């Protein structure tokens, strides 16, 4: 009965969503420079707009030119510095040279899964396979499940908001108040979390979102301390009964909260949520190159980047672009899909280092991309 | 205290102050006062000159005020009451405001120097210890000792913008003359970066934290290897030379003797463009004479001299900068073990008053003012002759109370062999030092012990980790004489004074307790775990294995000896006294030998058999709750 009610409600919501007004036309730039002006939450745009999707010249970094490892799990832009979380240390690119922090420097573990920047202090937080490290002015302090209140040593995600560091681990979520040193743990005992395998976190002054493997998307309201949970209305069925009825799947791998819009990635598609309406993305009805999405990062409320196992995708609110080495022959490839579903190849000479993409960050109009075989710098090309 | 002072001020401050204040040369020792006298000693900790050199500001820690003196006549202009236990102060670049950090009530007093009145009192972080304003008058930077950070405040409103990670026990700041950088030091060593099996025997590491003043971010950390305890930092007028004063403990070798700097080297580290390397540490000590407990540093305007106060040795060391630079450029270090090194660059050693701390130079560099904290005097040194030209006696009690005498004994190094150490060498500011020691009486390499906090130590006997010292006089008398001083120890009267002083050390305000006296939900849950008698499986916990059994009473100790399963192969016994929980949040590392770096490790690493309380049934969040409660003790 409960499920029937939910489906009925979702049908109403879906109908309302399709009647919602279109969003503003996409902006011209792809990186963070374009995310300056705040936009009101809105339903996903339904109309096409003339658009020239961004083109990049990719410069790829591997062990051949300074990276400590080709498996790059995460990337973080910090002004002119680029941090790359690899399987063999935390690399930082500055003044055209790479330097690597290792466990000998105090890094919690050589495999760095996640990165976050405290923009106020410049400190970098690194989630690793064996703890959470804080890199501050060259000094590394490490928090583990043994020496601190950290819930678990496998830190999949980290996000900084104000004086709090929000952490996603393999055994629940937690928050470190850097002022008081107090740890607060969130798990099945005090949140709607069923599974405690927490994959990612995105924190903002008003809300904090956790992507939980098998337990959907958790929302924490900072003002009230209330937890809410968004799940796949289809439950654990590996089918989508109705489009845009809720979160696309329970296995949420990544979340990005920007301009009051939640972008959520799963291994079975992606979702956009504006606080009332959901819009889901699948390969069959969008430009996504794959439903297996490792990471997602919103540029703003309408635009986002999707890191999939079959390439890097960009959605400008109407159109899609995919950047990757060709799945057929490995040659650089860029394709554009317009609102009508027409796919057009674009002639390019470079592509990200690999089509298995794990992370992305923005440097002005440029992008930096973490892949399974190197780190790529996408240098925006004039068009 | 403040009310009493204000009353005093209100009944004829000027006449009284003029009557009490005099310019005097060293006088005979004052007579002893009766025990229990309630007196307000000034205890001058820091001194500053106004930009025009007309005023001398004296930060008086015990009387909790700033005394403003005429810098020429030394007449009192005004005494300004500030907050509890002020520790640091600085002037705004234009001299219009004087900022005072009040370390025990976590406030910042903003004094308008035109009216010499407190214009504002702002709440700041935990145990603010030093403050500087940037050149633009936009931001204030405050070093917080307990939270080990530097808070960034709006200089006009006092609203905190953010906190920057500093060294453990963040305490002293200085702004570079050009205003682009702020340098921060800290008094306790940072935790070891890399986890090893010998964590409790790793060399202490400290740092000079370098902050970009315009961006208010940390841009560098200059490492100070094997240093535990860093105090004042000064930068030369041209910005090319920096210097910090510091302790270099020899805690990794058995403390078997004091000869040849066996326990400590007292050093400065110089850094900057003039040094040519990242930094160089050089000793202030010389053979058979030590510059015990260096604290204040100042660099002459012409960069010819560095002046360093030594609180334990009661002197100012004058370093010839050109000779020092020549020495470090022509010799290969390290120099810290070389007690002949200082002869190459020390120009003079000037005896001053008891426990000299802060110091300041006139703009022409000709006079140096030194605050003698334990004597309520200011030494005025003629830098051309390197002699004390005069001594300003601050108003205060004419007699010495028992506690005052005890505190003097605590901070001086005059009782130890060749004047190398005092109680405060290890118990910095009457606290602890955050490191472990190998004390010789147990045998070399045996019974490694972590140094512990003295505050609240009253009525927690027996003392020593093994509980073998029945009382404080035993701890501080025969034991100290035999194992530390290797020299004549305190006479009985002095020992009584010292014990009285140590017993008087009250715990500082606990920052984890809520102001309204209530507990957070986590603290409540933690207290329930602390006092529980049944484990998570419903099984009764043996009374002796409950937290609240050994750690009972107001100070969290039943004062009994027990084995909690923490004995190491190097320990002669596993029978240890239940440590008091007073200020437990502050005193890492933990356990008798400092092997637990954090409170968590006591149970996550060192309690595998549940001998140190039944804890292995707890979930991670429950253990966190327990720790949240313990922090309130």
JSON list of C-alpha atoms in Angstrom, two decimals, chain B residues 164-246:
[
{"chain": "B", "resi": 164, "resn": "UNK", "atom": "CA", "xyz": [44.63, 28.38, 10.67]},
{"chain": "B", "resi": 165, "resn": "UNK", "atom": "CA", "xyz": [46.30, 25.19, 11.82]},
{"chain": "B", "resi": 166, "resn": "UNK", "atom": "CA", "xyz": [49.39, 26.04, 13.84]},
{"chain": "B", "resi": 167, "resn": "UNK", "atom": "CA", "xyz": [51.76, 24.03, 15.98]},
{"chain": "B", "resi": 168, "resn": "UNK", "atom": "CA", "xyz": [50.61, 22.32, 19.15]},
{"chain": "B", "resi": 169, "resn": "UNK", "atom": "CA", "xyz": [50.28, 24.85, 21.92]},
{"chain": "B", "resi": 170, "resn": "UNK", "atom": "CA", "xyz": [50.23, 27.79, 19.54]},
{"chain": "B", "resi": 171, "resn": "UNK", "atom": "CA", "xyz": [51.46, 30.74, 21.58]},
{"chain": "B", "resi": 172, "resn": "UNK", "atom": "CA", "xyz": [53.57, 33.49, 20.05]},
{"chain": "B", "resi": 173, "resn": "UNK", "atom": "CA", "xyz": [53.22, 35.63, 16.95]},
{"chain": "B", "resi": 174, "resn": "UNK", "atom": "CA", "xyz": [55.12, 38.38, 15.27]},
{"chain": "B", "resi": 175, "resn": "UNK", "atom": "CA", "xyz": [54.47, 40.44, 12.18]},
{"chain": "B", "resi": 176, "resn": "UNK", "atom": "CA", "xyz": [57.34, 40.90, 9.78]},
{"chain": "B", "resi": 177, "resn": "UNK", "atom": "CA", "xyz": [58.46, 44.52, 9.56]},
{"chain": "B", "resi": 178, "resn": "UNK", "atom": "CA", "xyz": [57.21, 44.71, 6.00]},
{"chain": "B", "resi": 179, "resn": "UNK", "atom": "CA", "xyz": [53.88, 43.35, 7.10]},
{"chain": "B", "resi": 180, "resn": "UNK", "atom": "CA", "xyz": [53.68, 40.56, 4.56]},
{"chain": "B", "resi": 181, "resn": "UNK", "atom": "CA", "xyz": [54.24, 37.62, 6.89]},
{"chain": "B", "resi": 182, "resn": "UNK", "atom": "CA", "xyz": [53.22, 36.52, 10.33]},
{"chain": "B", "resi": 183, "resn": "UNK", "atom": "CA", "xyz": [55.40, 34.01, 12.14]},
{"chain": "B", "resi": 184, "resn": "UNK", "atom": "CA", "xyz": [53.90, 31.74, 14.78]},
{"chain": "B", "resi": 185, "resn": "UNK", "atom": "CA", "xyz": [55.53, 29.45, 17.34]},
{"chain": "B", "resi": 186, "resn": "UNK", "atom": "CA", "xyz": [54.19, 26.87, 19.76]},
{"chain": "B", "resi": 187, "resn": "UNK", "atom": "CA", "xyz": [55.23, 25.49, 23.11]},
{"chain": "B", "resi": 188, "resn": "UNK", "atom": "CA", "xyz": [54.42, 21.77, 22.80]},
{"chain": "B", "resi": 189, "resn": "UNK", "atom": "CA", "xyz": [55.84, 19.49, 20.10]},
{"chain": "B", "resi": 190, "resn": "UNK", "atom": "CA", "xyz": [53.66, 18.39, 17.22]},
{"chain": "B", "resi": 191, "resn": "UNK", "atom": "CA", "xyz": [52.53, 14.75, 17.18]},
{"chain": "B", "resi": 192, "resn": "UNK", "atom": "CA", "xyz": [54.83, 12.44, 15.21]},
{"chain": "B", "resi": 193, "resn": "UNK", "atom": "CA", "xyz": [53.90, 12.44, 11.53]},
{"chain": "B", "resi": 194, "resn": "UNK", "atom": "CA", "xyz": [54.53, 8.80, 10.92]},
{"chain": "B", "resi": 195, "resn": "UNK", "atom": "CA", "xyz": [53.26, 6.01, 13.15]},
{"chain": "B", "resi": 196, "resn": "UNK", "atom": "CA", "xyz": [55.99, 3.72, 14.40]},
{"chain": "B", "resi": 197, "resn": "UNK", "atom": "CA", "xyz": [56.35, 1.14, 17.10]},
{"chain": "B", "resi": 198, "resn": "UNK", "atom": "CA", "xyz": [58.55, 3.60, 18.93]},
{"chain": "B", "resi": 199, "resn": "UNK", "atom": "CA", "xyz": [56.23, 6.57, 18.78]},
{"chain": "B", "resi": 200, "resn": "UNK", "atom": "CA", "xyz": [56.87, 7.36, 22.39]},
{"chain": "B", "resi": 201, "resn": "UNK", "atom": "CA", "xyz": [60.58, 7.57, 21.68]},
{"chain": "B", "resi": 202, "resn": "UNK", "atom": "CA", "xyz": [60.59, 9.71, 18.58]},
{"chain": "B", "resi": 203, "resn": "UNK", "atom": "CA", "xyz": [62.34, 13.03, 18.65]},
{"chain": "B", "resi": 204, "resn": "UNK", "atom": "CA", "xyz": [60.08, 16.00, 19.24]},
{"chain": "B", "resi": 205, "resn": "UNK", "atom": "CA", "xyz": [59.31, 18.10, 16.19]},
{"chain": "B", "resi": 206, "resn": "UNK", "atom": "CA", "xyz": [58.21, 21.69, 16.18]},
{"chain": "B", "resi": 207, "resn": "UNK", "atom": "CA", "xyz": [57.73, 24.36, 13.56]},
{"chain": "B", "resi": 208, "resn": "UNK", "atom": "CA", "xyz": [57.61, 28.03, 12.78]},
{"chain": "B", "resi": 209, "resn": "UNK", "atom": "CA", "xyz": [54.31, 28.56, 11.06]},
{"chain": "B", "resi": 210, "resn": "UNK", "atom": "CA", "xyz": [54.53, 31.17, 8.32]},
{"chain": "B", "resi": 211, "resn": "UNK", "atom": "CA", "xyz": [51.31, 32.96, 7.45]},
{"chain": "B", "resi": 212, "resn": "UNK", "atom": "CA", "xyz": [50.68, 35.17, 4.45]},
{"chain": "B", "resi": 213, "resn": "UNK", "atom": "CA", "xyz": [49.17, 38.22, 6.16]},
{"chain": "B", "resi": 214, "resn": "UNK", "atom": "CA", "xyz": [47.25, 39.46, 3.12]},
{"chain": "B", "resi": 215, "resn": "UNK", "atom": "CA", "xyz": [45.67, 36.12, 2.24]},
{"chain": "B", "resi": 216, "resn": "UNK", "atom": "CA", "xyz": [45.54, 34.85, 5.82]},
{"chain": "B", "resi": 217, "resn": "UNK", "atom": "CA", "xyz": [46.69, 31.38, 4.88]},
{"chain": "B", "resi": 218, "resn": "UNK", "atom": "CA", "xyz": [49.62, 29.26, 6.00]},
{"chain": "B", "resi": 219, "resn": "UNK", "atom": "CA", "xyz": [52.26, 29.32, 3.30]},
{"chain": "B", "resi": 220, "resn": "UNK", "atom": "CA", "xyz": [55.14, 27.56, 4.97]},
{"chain": "B", "resi": 221, "resn": "UNK", "atom": "CA", "xyz": [56.19, 25.66, 8.04]},
{"chain": "B", "resi": 222, "resn": "UNK", "atom": "CA", "xyz": [59.86, 25.88, 8.94]},
{"chain": "B", "resi": 223, "resn": "UNK", "atom": "CA", "xyz": [60.69, 22.61, 10.69]},
{"chain": "B", "resi": 224, "resn": "UNK", "atom": "CA", "xyz": [62.45, 22.69, 14.04]},
{"chain": "B", "resi": 225, "resn": "UNK", "atom": "CA", "xyz": [63.83, 19.23, 14.55]},
{"chain": "B", "resi": 226, "resn": "UNK", "atom": "CA", "xyz": [64.22, 17.85, 18.06]},
{"chain": "B", "resi": 227, "resn": "UNK", "atom": "CA", "xyz": [62.69, 20.97, 19.54]},
{"chain": "B", "resi": 228, "resn": "UNK", "atom": "CA", "xyz": [59.96, 20.96, 22.19]},
{"chain": "B", "resi": 229, "resn": "UNK", "atom": "CA", "xyz": [59.10, 24.42, 23.36]},
{"chain": "B", "resi": 230, "resn": "UNK", "atom": "CA", "xyz": [59.39, 27.43, 21.08]},
{"chain": "B", "resi": 231, "resn": "UNK", "atom": "CA", "xyz": [58.75, 30.90, 22.39]},
{"chain": "B", "resi": 232, "resn": "UNK", "atom": "CA", "xyz": [59.27, 34.40, 21.07]},
{"chain": "B", "resi": 233, "resn": "UNK", "atom": "CA", "xyz": [60.00, 35.01, 17.44]},
{"chain": "B", "resi": 234, "resn": "UNK", "atom": "CA", "xyz": [61.56, 38.18, 16.06]},
{"chain": "B", "resi": 235, "resn": "UNK", "atom": "CA", "xyz": [62.32, 39.43, 12.56]},
{"chain": "B", "resi": 236, "resn": "UNK", "atom": "CA", "xyz": [65.00, 41.96, 11.71]},
{"chain": "B", "resi": 237, "resn": "UNK", "atom": "CA", "xyz": [63.96, 45.37, 10.42]},
{"chain": "B", "resi": 238, "resn": "UNK", "atom": "CA", "xyz": [65.09, 44.48, 6.91]},
{"chain": "B", "resi": 239, "resn": "UNK", "atom": "CA", "xyz": [63.16, 41.20, 7.04]},
{"chain": "B", "resi": 240, "resn": "UNK", "atom": "CA", "xyz": [66.24, 39.14, 6.19]},
{"chain": "B", "resi": 241, "resn": "UNK", "atom": "CA", "xyz": [66.83, 37.52, 9.57]},
{"chain": "B", "resi": 242, "resn": "UNK", "atom": "CA", "xyz": [64.44, 35.73, 11.87]},
{"chain": "B", "resi": 243, "resn": "UNK", "atom": "CA", "xyz": [65.09, 34.17, 15.26]},
{"chain": "B", "resi": 244, "resn": "UNK", "atom": "CA", "xyz": [63.17, 32.02, 17.72]},
{"chain": "B", "resi": 245, "resn": "UNK", "atom": "CA", "xyz": [64.07, 30.92, 21.22]},
{"chain": "B", "resi": 246, "resn": "UNK", "atom": "CA", "xyz": [63.56, 27.27, 22.04]}
]
